[in-house]
C-alpha positions as a printed NumPy array, in Angstrom:
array([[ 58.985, -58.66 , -14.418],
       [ 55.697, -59.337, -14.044],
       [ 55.452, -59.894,  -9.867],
       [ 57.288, -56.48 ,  -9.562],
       [ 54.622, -55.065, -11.596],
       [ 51.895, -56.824,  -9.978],
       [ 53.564, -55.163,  -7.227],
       [ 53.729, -51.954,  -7.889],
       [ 50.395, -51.69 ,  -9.334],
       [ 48.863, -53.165,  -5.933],
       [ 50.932, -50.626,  -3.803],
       [ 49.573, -47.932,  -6.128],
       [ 45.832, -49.453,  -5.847],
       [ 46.385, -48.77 ,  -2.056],
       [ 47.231, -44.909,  -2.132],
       [ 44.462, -44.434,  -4.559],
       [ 42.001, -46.131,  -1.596],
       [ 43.451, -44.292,   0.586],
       [ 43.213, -41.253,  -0.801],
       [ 39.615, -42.546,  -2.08 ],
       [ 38.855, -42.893,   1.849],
       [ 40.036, -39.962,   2.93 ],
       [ 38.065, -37.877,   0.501],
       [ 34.951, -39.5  ,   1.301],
       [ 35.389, -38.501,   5.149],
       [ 35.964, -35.042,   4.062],
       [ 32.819, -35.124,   2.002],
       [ 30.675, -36.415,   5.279],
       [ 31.797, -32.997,   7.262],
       [ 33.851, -34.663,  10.018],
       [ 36.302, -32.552,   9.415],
       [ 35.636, -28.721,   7.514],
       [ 36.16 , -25.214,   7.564],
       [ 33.04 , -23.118,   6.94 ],
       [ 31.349, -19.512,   8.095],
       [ 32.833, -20.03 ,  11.283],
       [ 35.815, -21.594,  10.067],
       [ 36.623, -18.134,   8.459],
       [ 36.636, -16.5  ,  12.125],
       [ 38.238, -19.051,  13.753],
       [ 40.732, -20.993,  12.02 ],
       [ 39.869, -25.303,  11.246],
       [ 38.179, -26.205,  13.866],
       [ 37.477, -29.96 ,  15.195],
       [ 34.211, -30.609,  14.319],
       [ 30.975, -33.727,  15.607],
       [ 28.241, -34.542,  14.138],
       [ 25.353, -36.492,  14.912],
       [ 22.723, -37.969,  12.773],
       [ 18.918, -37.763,  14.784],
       [ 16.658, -38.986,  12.527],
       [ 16.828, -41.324,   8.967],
       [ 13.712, -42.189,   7.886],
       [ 12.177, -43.693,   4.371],
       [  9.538, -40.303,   2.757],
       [  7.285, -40.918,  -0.349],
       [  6.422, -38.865,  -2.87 ],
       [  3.863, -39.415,  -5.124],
       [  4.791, -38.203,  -9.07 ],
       [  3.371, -39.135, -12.495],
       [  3.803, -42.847, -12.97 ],
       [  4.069, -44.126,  -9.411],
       [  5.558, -43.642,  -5.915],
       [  8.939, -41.746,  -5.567],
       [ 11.259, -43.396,  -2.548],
       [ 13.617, -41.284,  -0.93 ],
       [ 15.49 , -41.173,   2.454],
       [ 15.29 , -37.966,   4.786],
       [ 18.208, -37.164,   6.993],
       [ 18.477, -34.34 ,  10.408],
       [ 22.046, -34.226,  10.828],
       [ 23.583, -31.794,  13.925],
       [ 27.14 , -30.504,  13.778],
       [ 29.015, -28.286,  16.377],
       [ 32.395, -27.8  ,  17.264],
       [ 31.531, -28.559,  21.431],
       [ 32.349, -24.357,  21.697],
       [ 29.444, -22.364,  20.997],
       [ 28.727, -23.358,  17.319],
       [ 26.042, -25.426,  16.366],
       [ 24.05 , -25.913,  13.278],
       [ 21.057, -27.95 ,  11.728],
       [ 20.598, -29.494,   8.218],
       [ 17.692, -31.534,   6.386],
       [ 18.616, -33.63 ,   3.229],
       [ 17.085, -35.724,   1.108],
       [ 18.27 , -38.228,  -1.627],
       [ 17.759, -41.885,  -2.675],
       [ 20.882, -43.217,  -0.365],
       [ 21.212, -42.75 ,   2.949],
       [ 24.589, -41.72 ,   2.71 ],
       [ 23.927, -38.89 ,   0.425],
       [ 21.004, -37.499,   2.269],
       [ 23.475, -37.465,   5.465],
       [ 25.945, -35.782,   3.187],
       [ 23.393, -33.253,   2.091],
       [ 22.365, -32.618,   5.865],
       [ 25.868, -31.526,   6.663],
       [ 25.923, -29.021,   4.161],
       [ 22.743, -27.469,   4.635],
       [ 24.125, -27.988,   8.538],
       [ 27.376, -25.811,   7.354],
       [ 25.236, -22.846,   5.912],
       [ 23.309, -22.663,   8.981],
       [ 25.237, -22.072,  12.07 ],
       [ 24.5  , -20.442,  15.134],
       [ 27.183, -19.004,  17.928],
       [ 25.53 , -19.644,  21.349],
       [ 26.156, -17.046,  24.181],
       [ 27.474, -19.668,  26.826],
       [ 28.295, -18.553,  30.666],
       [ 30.008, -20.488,  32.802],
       [ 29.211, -23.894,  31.01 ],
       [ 25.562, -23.067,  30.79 ],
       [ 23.071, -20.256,  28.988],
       [ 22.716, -16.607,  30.395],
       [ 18.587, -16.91 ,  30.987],
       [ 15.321, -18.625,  30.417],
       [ 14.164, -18.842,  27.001],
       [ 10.812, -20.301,  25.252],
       [ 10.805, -21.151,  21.628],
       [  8.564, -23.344,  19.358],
       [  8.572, -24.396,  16.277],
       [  5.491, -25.891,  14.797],
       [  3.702, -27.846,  16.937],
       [  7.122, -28.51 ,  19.115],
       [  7.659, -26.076,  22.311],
       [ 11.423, -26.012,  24.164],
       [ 11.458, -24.097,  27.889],
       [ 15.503, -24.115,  28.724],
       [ 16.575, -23.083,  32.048],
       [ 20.532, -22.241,  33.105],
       [ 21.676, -25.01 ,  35.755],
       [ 24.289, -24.925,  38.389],
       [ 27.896, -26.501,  37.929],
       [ 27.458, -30.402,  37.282],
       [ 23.501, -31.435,  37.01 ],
       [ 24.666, -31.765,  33.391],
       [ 22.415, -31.729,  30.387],
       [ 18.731, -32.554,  31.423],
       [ 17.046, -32.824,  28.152],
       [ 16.529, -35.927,  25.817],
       [ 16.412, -37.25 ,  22.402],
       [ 17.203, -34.136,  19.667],
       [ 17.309, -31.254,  22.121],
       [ 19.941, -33.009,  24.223],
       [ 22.033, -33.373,  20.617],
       [ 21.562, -29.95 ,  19.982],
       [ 22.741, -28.771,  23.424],
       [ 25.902, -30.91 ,  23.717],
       [ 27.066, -30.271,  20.143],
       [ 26.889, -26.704,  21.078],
       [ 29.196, -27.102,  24.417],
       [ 26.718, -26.835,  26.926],
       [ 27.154, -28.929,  29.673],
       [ 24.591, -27.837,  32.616],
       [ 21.497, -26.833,  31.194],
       [ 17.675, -27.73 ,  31.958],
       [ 15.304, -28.405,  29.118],
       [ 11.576, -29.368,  29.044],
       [  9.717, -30.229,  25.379],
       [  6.579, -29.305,  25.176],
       [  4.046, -30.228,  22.312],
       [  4.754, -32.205,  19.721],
       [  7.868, -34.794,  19.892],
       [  8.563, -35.118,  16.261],
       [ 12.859, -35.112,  16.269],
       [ 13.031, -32.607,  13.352],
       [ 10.904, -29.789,  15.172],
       [ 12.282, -30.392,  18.91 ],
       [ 15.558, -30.126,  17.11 ],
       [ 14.017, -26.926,  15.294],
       [ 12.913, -25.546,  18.312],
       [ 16.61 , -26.329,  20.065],
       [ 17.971, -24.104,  18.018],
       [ 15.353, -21.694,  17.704],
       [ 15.715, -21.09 ,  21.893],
       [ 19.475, -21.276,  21.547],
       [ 19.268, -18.344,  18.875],
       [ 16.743, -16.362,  21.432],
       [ 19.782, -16.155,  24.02 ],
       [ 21.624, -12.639,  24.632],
       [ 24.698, -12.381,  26.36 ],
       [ 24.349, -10.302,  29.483],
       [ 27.035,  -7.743,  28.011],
       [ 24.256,  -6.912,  25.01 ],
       [ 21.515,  -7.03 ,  27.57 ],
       [ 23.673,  -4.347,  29.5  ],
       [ 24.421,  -2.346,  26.541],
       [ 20.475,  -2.256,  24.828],
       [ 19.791,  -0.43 ,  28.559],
       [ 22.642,   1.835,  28.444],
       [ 24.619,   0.888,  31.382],
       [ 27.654,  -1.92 ,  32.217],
       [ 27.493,  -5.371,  33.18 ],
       [ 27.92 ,  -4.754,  36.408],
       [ 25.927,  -2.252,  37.029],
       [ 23.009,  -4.298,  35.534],
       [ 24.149,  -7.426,  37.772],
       [ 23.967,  -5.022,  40.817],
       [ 19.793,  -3.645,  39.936],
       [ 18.765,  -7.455,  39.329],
       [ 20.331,  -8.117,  42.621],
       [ 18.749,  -5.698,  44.294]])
């Protein structure tokens, strides 16, 4: 009796991990429906962590220790978000990112694997100048920016950071440029005319 219960309670201590696992990956946003979730159905979601690093804060007593997280998530289709958390793991302050990530996404205009137009955005003392590129020059930007871009599904895009190179406010200023952008059908539609007639004037 007692190896079949040994048994049984080992098989049981399995689905329990398993299950166990399986939540925590659900709790780390690989996988999650949110505001765009709603439009679209589940979709497949990345995410990629661009900066961990140790913050102090001084309180009554002593020094507080805490870990700060940037955490970028997109579903490689337009949607991309950014989220800042803090907590005394690292693990938690990733988790935290994710959801802040989830509240703030942004739907990117994309045309023909790149953006519609040139757009300059800062964001404190960081400055991002994007350009649209031709079919396969690729993503020509580096350390958050280039993150931001390919988590949103951009694949030919210029990008030059000006100013400051702190991660969190290059990423800022990634998304700041990628919420400047205006798809050429609301362009055509703020001057009262149609896409192609607008196409045809610029042209000209």
């Amino acid at each position: 009796m007692e190896p079949s219960q040994s048994k049984s309670s080992k098989s049981s201590g399995q689905k329990a991990a398993e299950s166990a696992g399986q939540s925590s990956m659900q709790a780390q946003g690989v996988n999650f429906t949110g505001a765009a979730g709603d439009a679209a159905g589940q979709e497949e979601w990345k995410e990629r962590t661009i900066q961990v690093r140790r913050v102090t804060k001084v309180v009554k007593g002593g020094k507080k220790m805490s870990f700060r997280a940037v955490v970028v998530i997109g579903n490689g289709n337009g949607i991309v978000g950014l989220g800042v958390g803090k907590a005394g793991e690292v693990a938690t302050a990733v988790q935290k990112a994710i959801t802040e990530a989830k509240k703030e996404l942004v739907t990117v205009p994309i045309h023909k694997k790149t953006i519609p137009h040139v757009v300059k955005s800062k964001a404190c003392g960081s400055q991002i100048l994007i350009r649209p590129a031709s079919e396969g020059t690729g993503v020509i930007a580096g350390g958050a920016a280039r993150a931001v871009f390919e988590l949103a599904g951009i694949h030919n895009i210029l990008c030059k950071s000006l100013g400051s190179n702190s991660p969190l406010n290059v990423a800022r200023a990634a998304i700041n440029s990628l919420k400047d952008l205006r798809s050429f059908d609301d362009i055509a539609a703020s001057r009262g005319m149609s896409t192609r007639q607008m196409l045809m004037v610029a042209a000209q």
